[in-house]
CSV table of C-alpha atoms in Angstrom, one decimal:
chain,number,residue,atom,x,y,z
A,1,UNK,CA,0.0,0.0,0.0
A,2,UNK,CA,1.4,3.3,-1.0
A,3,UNK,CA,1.7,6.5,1.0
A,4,UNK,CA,-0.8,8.0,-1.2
A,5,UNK,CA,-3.6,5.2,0.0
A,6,UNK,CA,-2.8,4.7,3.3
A,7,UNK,CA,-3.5,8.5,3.8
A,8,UNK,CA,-7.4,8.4,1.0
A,9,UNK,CA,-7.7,5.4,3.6
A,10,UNK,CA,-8.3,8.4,6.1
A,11,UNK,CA,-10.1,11.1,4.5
A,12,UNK,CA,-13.4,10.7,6.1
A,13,UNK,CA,-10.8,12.8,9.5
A,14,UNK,CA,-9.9,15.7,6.6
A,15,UNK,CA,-13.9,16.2,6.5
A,16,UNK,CA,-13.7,17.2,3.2
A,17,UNK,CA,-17.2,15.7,2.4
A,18,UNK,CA,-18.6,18.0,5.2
A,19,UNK,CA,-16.9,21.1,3.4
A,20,UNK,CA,-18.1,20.0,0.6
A,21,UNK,CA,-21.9,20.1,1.7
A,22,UNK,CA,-21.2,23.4,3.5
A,23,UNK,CA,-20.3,24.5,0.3
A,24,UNK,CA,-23.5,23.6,-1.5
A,25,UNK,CA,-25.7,25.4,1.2
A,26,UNK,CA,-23.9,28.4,0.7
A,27,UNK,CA,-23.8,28.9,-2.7
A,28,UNK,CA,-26.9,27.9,-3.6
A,29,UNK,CA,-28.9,29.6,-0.7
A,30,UNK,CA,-27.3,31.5,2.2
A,31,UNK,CA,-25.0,33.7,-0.6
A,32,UNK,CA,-27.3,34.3,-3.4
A,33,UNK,CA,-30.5,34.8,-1.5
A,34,UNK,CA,-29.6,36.4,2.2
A,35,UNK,CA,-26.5,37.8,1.3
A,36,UNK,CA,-27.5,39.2,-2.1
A,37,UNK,CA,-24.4,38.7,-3.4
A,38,UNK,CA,-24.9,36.5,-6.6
A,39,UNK,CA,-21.9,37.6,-7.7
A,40,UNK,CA,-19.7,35.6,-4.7
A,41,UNK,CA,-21.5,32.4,-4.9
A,42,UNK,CA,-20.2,32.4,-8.7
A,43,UNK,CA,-17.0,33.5,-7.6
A,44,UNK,CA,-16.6,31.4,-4.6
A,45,UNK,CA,-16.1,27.5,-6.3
A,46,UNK,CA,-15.2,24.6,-4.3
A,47,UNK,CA,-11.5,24.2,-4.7
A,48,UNK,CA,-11.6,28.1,-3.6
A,49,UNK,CA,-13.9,27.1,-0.5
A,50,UNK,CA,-11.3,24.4,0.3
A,51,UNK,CA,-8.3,26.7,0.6
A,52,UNK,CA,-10.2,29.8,2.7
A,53,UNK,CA,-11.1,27.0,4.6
A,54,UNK,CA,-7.7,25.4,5.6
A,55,UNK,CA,-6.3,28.7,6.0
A,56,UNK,CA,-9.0,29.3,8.9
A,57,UNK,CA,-8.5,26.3,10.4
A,58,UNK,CA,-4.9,26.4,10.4
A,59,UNK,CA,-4.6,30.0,11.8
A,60,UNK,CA,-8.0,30.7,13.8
A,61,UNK,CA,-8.5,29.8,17.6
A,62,UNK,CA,-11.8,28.4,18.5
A,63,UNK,CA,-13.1,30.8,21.4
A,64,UNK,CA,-16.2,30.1,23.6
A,65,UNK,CA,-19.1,32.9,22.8
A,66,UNK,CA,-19.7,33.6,26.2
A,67,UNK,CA,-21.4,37.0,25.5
A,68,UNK,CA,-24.4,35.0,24.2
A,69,UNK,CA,-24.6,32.7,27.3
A,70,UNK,CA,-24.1,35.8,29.1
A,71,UNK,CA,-26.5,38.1,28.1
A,72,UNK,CA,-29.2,35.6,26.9
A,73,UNK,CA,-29.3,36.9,23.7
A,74,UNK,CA,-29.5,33.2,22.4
A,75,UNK,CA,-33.0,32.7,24.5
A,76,UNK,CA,-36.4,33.6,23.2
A,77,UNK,CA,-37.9,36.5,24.8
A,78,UNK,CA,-41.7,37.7,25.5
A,79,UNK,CA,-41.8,39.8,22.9
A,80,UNK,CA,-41.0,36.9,20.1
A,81,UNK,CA,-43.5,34.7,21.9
A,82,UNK,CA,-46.3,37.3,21.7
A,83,UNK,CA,-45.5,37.4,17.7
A,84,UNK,CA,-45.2,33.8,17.2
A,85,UNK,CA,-49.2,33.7,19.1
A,86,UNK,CA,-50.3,36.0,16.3
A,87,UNK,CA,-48.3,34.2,13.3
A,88,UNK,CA,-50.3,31.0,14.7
A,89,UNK,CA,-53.5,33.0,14.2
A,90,UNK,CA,-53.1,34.2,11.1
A,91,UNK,CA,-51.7,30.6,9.9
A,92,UNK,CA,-55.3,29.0,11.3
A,93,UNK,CA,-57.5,31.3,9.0
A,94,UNK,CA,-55.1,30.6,5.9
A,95,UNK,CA,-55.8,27.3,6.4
A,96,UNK,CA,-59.6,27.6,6.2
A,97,UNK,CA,-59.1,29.3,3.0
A,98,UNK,CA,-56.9,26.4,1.3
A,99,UNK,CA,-56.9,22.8,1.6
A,100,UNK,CA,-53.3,21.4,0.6
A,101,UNK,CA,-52.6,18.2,-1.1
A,102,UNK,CA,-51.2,16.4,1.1
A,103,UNK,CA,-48.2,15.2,-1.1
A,104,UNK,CA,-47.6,18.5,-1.7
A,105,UNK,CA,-47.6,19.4,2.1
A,106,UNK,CA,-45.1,16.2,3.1
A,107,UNK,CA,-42.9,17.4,0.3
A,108,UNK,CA,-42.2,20.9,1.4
A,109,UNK,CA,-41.4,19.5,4.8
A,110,UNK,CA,-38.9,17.0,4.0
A,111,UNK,CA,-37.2,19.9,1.9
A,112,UNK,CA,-37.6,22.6,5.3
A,113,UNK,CA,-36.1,19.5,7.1
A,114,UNK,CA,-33.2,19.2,4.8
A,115,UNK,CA,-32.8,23.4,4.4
A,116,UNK,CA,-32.9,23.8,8.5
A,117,UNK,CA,-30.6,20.2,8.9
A,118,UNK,CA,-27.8,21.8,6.4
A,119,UNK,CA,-27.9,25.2,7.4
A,120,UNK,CA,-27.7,24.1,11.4
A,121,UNK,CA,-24.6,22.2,10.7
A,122,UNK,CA,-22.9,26.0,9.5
A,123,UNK,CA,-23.7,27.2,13.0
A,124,UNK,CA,-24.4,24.9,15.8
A,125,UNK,CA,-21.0,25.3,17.3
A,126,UNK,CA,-20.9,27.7,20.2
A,127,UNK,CA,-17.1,28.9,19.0
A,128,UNK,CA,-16.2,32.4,16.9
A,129,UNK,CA,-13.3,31.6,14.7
A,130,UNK,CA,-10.5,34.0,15.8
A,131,UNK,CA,-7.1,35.2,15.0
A,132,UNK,CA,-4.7,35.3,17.5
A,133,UNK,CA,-1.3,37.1,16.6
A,134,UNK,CA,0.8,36.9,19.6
A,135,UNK,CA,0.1,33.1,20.1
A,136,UNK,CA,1.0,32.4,16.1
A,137,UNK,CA,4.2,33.8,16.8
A,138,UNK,CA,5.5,31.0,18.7
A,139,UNK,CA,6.2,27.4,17.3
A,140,UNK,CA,4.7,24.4,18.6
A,141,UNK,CA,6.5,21.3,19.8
A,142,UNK,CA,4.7,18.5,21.5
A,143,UNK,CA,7.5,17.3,23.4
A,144,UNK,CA,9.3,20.9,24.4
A,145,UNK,CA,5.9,22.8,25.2
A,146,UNK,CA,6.3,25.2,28.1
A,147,UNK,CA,3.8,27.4,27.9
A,148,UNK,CA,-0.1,26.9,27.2
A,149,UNK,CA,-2.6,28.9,25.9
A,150,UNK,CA,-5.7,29.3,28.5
A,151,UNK,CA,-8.8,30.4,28.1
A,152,UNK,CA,-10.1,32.6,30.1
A,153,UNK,CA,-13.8,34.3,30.3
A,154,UNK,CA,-12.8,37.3,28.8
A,155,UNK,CA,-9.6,36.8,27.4
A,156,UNK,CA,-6.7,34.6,26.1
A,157,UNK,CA,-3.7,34.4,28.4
A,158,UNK,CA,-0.3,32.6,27.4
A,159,UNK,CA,1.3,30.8,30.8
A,160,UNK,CA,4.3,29.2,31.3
A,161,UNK,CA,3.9,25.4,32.4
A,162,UNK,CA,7.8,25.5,33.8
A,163,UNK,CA,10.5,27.7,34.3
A,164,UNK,CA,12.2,29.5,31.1
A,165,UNK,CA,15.4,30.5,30.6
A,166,UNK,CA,16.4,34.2,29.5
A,167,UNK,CA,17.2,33.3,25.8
A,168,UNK,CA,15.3,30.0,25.3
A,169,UNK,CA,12.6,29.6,23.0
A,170,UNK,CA,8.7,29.4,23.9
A,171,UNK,CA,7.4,26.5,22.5
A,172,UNK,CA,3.3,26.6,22.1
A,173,UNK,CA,1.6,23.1,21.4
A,174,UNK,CA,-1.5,22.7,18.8
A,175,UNK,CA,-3.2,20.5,20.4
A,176,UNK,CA,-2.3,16.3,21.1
A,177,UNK,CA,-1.8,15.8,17.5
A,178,UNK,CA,0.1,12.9,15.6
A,179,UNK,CA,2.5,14.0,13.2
A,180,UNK,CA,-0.7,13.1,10.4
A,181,UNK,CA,-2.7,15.5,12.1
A,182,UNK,CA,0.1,18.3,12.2
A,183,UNK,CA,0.6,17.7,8.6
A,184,UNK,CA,-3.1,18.0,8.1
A,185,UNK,CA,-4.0,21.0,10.1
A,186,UNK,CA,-0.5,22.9,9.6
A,187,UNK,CA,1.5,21.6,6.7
A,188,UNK,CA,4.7,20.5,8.5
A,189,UNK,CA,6.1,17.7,10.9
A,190,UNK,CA,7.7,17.2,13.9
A,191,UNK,CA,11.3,15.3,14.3
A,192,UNK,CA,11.6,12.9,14.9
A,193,UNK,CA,8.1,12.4,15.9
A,194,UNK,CA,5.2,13.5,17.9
A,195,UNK,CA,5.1,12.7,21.4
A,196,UNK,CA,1.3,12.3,20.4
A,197,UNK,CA,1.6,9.7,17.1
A,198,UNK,CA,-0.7,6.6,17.2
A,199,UNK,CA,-1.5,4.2,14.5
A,200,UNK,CA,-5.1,2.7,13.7
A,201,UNK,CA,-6.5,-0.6,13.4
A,202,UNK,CA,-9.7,-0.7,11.6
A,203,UNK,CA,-13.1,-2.3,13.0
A,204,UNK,CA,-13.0,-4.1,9.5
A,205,UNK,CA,-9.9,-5.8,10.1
A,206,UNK,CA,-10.8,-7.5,13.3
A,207,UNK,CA,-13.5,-8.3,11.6
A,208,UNK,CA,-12.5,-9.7,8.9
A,209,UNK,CA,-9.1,-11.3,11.2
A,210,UNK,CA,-11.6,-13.3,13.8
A,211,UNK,CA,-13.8,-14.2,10.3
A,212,UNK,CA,-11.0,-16.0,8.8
A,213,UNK,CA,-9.9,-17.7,12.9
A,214,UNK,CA,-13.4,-19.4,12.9
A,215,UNK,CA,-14.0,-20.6,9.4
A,216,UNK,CA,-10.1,-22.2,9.3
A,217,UNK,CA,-10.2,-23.5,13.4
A,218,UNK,CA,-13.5,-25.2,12.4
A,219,UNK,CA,-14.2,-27.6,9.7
A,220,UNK,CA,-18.3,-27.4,10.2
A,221,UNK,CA,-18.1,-23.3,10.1
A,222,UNK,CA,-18.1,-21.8,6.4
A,223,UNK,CA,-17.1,-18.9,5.4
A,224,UNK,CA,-20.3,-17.5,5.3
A,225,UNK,CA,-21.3,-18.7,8.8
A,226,UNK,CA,-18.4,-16.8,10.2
A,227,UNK,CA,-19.3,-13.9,8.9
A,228,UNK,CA,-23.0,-13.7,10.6
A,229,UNK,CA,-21.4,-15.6,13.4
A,230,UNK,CA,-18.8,-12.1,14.1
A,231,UNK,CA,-21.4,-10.0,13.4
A,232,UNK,CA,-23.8,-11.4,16.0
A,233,UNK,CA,-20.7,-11.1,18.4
A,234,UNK,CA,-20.2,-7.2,17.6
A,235,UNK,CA,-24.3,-6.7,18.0
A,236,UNK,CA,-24.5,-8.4,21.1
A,237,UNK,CA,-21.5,-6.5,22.6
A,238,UNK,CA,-23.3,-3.5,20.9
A,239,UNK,CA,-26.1,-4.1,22.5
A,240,UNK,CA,-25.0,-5.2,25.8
A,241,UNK,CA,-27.0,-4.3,29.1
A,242,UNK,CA,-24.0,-5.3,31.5
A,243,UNK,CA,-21.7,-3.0,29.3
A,244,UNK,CA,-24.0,0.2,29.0
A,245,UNK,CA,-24.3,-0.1,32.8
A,246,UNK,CA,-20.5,-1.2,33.7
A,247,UNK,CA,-18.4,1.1,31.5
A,248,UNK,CA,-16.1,3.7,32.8
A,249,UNK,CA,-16.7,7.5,31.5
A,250,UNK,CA,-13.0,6.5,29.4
A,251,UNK,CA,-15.5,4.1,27.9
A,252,UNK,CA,-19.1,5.5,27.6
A,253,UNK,CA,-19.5,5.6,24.2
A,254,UNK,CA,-19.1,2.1,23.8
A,255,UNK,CA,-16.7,-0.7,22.8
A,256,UNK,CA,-17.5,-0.9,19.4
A,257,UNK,CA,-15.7,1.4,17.0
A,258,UNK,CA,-14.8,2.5,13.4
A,259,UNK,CA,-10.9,2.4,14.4
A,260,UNK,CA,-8.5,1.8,17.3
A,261,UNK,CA,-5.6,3.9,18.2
A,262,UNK,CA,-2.6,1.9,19.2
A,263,UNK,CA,0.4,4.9,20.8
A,264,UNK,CA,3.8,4.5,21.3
A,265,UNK,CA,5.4,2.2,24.0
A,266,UNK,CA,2.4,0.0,23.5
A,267,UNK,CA,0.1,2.0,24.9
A,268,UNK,CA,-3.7,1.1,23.5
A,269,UNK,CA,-7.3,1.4,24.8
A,270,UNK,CA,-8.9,-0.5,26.8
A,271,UNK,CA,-11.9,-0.8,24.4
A,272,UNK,CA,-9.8,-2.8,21.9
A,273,UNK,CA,-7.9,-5.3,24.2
A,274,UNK,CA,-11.7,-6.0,25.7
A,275,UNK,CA,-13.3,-6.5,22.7
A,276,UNK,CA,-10.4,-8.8,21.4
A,277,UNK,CA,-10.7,-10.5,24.7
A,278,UNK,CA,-14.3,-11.3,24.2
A,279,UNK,CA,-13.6,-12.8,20.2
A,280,UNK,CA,-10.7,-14.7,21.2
A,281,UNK,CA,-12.2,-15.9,24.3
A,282,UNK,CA,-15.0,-17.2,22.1
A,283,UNK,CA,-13.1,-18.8,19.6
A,284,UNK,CA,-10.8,-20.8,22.8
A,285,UNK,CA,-13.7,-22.1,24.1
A,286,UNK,CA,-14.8,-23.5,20.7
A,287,UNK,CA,-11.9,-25.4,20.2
A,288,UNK,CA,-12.0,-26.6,24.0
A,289,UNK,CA,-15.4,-28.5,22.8
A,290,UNK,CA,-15.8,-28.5,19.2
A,291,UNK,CA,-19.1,-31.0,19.7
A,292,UNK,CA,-20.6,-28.4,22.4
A,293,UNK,CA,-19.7,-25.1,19.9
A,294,UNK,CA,-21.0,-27.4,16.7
A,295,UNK,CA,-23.9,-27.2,18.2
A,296,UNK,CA,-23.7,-23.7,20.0
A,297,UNK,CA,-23.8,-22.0,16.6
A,298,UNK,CA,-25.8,-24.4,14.4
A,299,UNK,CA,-28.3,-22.3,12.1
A,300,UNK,CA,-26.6,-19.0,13.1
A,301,UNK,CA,-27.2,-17.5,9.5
A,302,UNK,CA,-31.0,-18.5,9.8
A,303,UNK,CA,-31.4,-17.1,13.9
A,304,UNK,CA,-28.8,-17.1,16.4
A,305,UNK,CA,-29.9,-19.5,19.3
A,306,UNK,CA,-30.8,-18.3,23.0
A,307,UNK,CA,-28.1,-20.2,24.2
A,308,UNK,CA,-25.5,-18.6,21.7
A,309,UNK,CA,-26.2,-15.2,22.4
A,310,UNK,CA,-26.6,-16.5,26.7
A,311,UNK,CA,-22.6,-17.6,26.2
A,312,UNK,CA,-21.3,-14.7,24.0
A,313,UNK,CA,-23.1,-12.2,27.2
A,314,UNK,CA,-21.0,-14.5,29.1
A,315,UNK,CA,-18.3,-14.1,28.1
A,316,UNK,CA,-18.4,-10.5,27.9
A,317,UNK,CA,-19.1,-10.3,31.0
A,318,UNK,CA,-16.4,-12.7,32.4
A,319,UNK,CA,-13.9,-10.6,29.7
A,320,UNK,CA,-14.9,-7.3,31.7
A,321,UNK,CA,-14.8,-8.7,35.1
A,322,UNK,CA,-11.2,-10.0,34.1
A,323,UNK,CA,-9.7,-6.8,32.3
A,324,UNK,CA,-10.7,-4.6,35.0
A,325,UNK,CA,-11.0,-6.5,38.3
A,326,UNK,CA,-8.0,-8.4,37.6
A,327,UNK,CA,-5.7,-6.4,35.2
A,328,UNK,CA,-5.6,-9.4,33.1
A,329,UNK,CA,-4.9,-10.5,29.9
A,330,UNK,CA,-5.2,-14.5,28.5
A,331,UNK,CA,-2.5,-15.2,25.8
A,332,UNK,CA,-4.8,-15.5,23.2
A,333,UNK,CA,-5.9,-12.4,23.1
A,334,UNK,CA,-2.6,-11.3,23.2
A,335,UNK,CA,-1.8,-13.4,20.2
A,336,UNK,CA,-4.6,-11.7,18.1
A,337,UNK,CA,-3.4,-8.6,19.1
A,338,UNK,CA,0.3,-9.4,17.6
A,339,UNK,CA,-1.4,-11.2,14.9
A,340,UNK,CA,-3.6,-7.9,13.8
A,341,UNK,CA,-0.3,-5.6,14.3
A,342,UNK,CA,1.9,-7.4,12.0
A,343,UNK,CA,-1.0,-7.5,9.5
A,344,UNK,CA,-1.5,-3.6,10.0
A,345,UNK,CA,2.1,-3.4,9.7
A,346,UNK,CA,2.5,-5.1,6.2
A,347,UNK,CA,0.2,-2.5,4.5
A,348,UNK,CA,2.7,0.1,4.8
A,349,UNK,CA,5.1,0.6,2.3
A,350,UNK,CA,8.2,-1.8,2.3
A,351,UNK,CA,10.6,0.7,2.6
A,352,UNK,CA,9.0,1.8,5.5
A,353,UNK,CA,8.8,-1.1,7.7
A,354,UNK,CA,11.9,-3.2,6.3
A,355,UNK,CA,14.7,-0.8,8.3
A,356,UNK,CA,15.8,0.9,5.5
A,357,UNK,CA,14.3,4.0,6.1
A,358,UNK,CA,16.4,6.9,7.6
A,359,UNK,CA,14.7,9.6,9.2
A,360,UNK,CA,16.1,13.2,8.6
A,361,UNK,CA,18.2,14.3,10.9
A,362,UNK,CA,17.2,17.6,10.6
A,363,UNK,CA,14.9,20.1,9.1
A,364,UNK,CA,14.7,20.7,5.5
A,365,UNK,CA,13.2,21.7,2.6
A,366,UNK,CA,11.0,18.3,2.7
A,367,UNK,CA,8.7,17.4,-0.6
A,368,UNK,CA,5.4,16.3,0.2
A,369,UNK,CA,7.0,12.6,0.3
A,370,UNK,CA,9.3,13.6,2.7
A,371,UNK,CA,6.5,14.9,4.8
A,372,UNK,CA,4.2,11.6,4.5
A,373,UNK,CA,7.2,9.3,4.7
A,374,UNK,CA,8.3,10.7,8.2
A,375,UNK,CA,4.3,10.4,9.5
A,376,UNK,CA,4.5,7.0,8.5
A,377,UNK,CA,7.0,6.2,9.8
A,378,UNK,CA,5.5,7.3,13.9
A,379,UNK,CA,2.9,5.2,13.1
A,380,UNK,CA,5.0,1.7,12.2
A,381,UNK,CA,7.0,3.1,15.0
A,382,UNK,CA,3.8,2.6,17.2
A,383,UNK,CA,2.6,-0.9,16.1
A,384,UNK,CA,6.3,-2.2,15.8
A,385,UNK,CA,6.5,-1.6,20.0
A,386,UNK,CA,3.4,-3.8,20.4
A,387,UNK,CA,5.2,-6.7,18.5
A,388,UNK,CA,8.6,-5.7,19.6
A,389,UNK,CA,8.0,-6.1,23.5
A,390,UNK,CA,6.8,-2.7,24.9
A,391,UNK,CA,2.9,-4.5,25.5
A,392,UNK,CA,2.0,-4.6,28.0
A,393,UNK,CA,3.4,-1.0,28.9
A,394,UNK,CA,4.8,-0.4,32.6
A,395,UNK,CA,2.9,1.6,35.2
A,396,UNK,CA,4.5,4.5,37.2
A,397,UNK,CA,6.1,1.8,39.4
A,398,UNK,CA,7.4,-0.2,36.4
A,399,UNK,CA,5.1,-3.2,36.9
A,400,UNK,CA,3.1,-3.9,34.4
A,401,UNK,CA,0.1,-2.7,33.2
A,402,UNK,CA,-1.9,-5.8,33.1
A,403,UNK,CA,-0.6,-9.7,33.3
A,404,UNK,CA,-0.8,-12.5,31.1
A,405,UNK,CA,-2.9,-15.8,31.8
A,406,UNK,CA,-3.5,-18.9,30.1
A,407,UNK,CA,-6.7,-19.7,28.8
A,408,UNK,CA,-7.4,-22.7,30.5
A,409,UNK,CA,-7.5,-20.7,33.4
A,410,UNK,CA,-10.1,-18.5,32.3
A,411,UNK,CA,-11.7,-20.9,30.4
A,412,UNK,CA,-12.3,-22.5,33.6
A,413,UNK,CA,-14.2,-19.8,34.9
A,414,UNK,CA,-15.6,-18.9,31.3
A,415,UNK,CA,-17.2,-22.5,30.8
A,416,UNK,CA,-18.3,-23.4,34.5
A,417,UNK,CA,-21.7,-23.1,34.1
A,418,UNK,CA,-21.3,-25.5,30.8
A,419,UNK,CA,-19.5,-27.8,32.9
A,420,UNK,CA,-22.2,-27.9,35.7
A,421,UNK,CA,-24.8,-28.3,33.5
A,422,UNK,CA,-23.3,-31.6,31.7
A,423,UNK,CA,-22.4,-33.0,35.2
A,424,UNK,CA,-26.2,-32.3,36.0
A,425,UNK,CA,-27.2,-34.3,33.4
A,426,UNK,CA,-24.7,-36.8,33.3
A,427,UNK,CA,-26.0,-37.4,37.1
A,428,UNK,CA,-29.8,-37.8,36.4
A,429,UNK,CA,-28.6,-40.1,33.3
A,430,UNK,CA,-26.6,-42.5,35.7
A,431,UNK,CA,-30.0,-42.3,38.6
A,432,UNK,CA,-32.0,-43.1,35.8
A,433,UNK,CA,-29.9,-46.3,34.7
């Protein structure tokens, strides 16, 4: 995969489909018709709107509008409410004159819809766009920041976060950016990387990773089956009771996601090493008792059964209580972790992963190559410490973050209820002999 790809692979975060709606709204409504000014909305053409736009967002500070939460100037007041009684008047007697058709009615509602839905999305934010001089004049370094930019209620104040020497230079920061972003939002990177760089693995690759574990671990499971059979997994997780109720505010908006940021020094999210706990912990206990799981997930494509969807919940729950009770890990998911990093890893470009890549050892004039080769490169950086080693990462103490059991010991815990239940019956078939 070229550089070229692997960066279209992410240009739902550039938002350029957004602009590109923005755009629409204003030239073909807010310009021409409240504005006036036919004239701009010819002038003003997408590839235009594109570059005022990255200019703005590369210079402009997002600042709170507290004069209108202030002064209530955003509320409705009694004066508006006494003209909207007498629009409602006057809308009742129009509508003894005329009787609509009522296509004609659903029509120009859907369209009001669509005309209030766009234009909201041009000015829901509560921010003003603003320049900010003083702060643009210092550079921005994510790993020699010392001073901040804080907001206050009525201004913007630049503070030191430690002591600076007379003569040393004031680094700013941007925001917690990856080099991507930075290159994205302001055109240049940092060396030899950002303190902030992560790379992603994609929903779709787990996917598609535990889809190809259960139709090549078991002989009775085709393709096909393992599809629906991961996608009833990821709904019942989805839809999980335990989970909406259990999760931590670092995880309220769920396990299930379009990507999964894996940092430097192996440092991941808890979302993704639960939710590979919970597929891998599925797919163990399969091959513990490939007659039970035959059975488990027979006619999964037509309905999954009650007791299918009873284990997976168990197993979430047992996954959860094990992650975050017990700091643990079992090996398995741990394998599937490595397994999923090495395949992230080989969709780079060669020359990026295979060592013989030099980073810069200084600033230069850097082509757009340059720029995209050096981003890259953070981001194998990032998934090569997860195979390398550095996962789990160390707490503050050194000890690690989270251990490492085998899965016969959590299976153990995982399957007990199974193994109760075939000892129950295995008892009432010996009293009945």
């Amino acid at each position: 995969m070229s550089e070229e790809q692997l960066f279209r692979e992410n240009t739902e975060k550039i938002g350029r489909d957004a602009a590109e709606e923005m755009h629409a709204v204003l030239v073909a409504d807010i310009i021409p018709n409240r504005l006036q000014c036919p004239e701009l909305a010819d002038f003003l053409t997408q590839e235009r709107f594109h570059v005022v736009a990255s200019l703005i967002m590369s210079y402009s500070f997002d600042v709170d509008r507290f004069e209108i939460e202030e002064n209530g100037k955003a509320g409705d007041s009694d004066d508006d409410d006494d003209d909207d009684d007498d629009d409602d008047d006057d809308d009742e007697d129009d509508n003894d004159d005329e009787e609509l058709d009522q296509k004609d009615v659903d029509q120009a509602l859907e369209e009001l819809d669509d005309s209030e839905a766009a234009e909201d999305r041009l000015s829901r934010d509560n921010y003003f766009k603003s320049m900010v001089p003083l702060a643009d004049t210092l550079n921005s370094n994510t790993f020699l920041v010392n001073a901040t930019l804080k907001y206050e209620k009525s201004k913007l104040v630049m503070i030191a976060e430690k002591k600076i020497k007379k003569g040393e230079q004031i680094f700013n920061i941007y925001g917690e950016l990856p080099n991507t972003e930075i290159l994205r939002k302001y055109g240049y990177v940092e060396l030899p990387s950002s303190k902030f760089d992560f790379a992603e693995i994609l929903q779709s690759s787990i996917r598609k990773f535990f889809q190809d574990a259960f139709s090549a671990k078991f002989s009775f499971i085709k393709e096909s089956q393992s599809k629906v059979l991961v996608d009833v997994i990821f709904e019942t997780i989805q839809d999980s009771d335990y989970l909406a109720e259990t999760l931590t505010e670092d995880m309220e908006e769920g396990l299930i996601a379009d990507r999964y940021e894996i940092y430097a020094n192996g440092e991941l999210l808890t979302e993704m090493l639960l939710l590979l706990l919970i597929l891998s912990s599925t797919l163990v206990a399969g091959e513990s008792d490939g007659k039970w799981f035959k059975k488990l997930v027979r006619g999964v494509e037509r309905k999954p059964s009650s007791d299918l969807l009873s284990f997976i919940n168990r197993t979430i729950l047992k996954s959860h209580q094990l992650l975050e009770d017990k700091s643990s890990l079992t090996r398995s998911s741990l394998e599937s972790l490595k397994e999923l990093v090495k395949l992230r890893i080989a969709e780079y470009p060669s020359h990026i992963t295979d060592g013989t890549y030099k980073l810069p050892e200084s600033y230069s004039h850097f082509s757009r190559k340059d720029f995209s080769e050096i981003a890259l490169f953070g981001e194998v950086k990032c998934l090569k410490d997860v195979v390398d080693g550095k996962f789990p990462p160390s707490n503050k103490d050194t000890t690690p973050q989270f251990s490492v059991i085998d899965d016969e010991k959590f299976l153990k815990n995982l399957l007990k209820r199974k193994l109760e239940e075939q000892q129950s019956k295995s008892s009432k078939k010996q009293r009945k002999q």
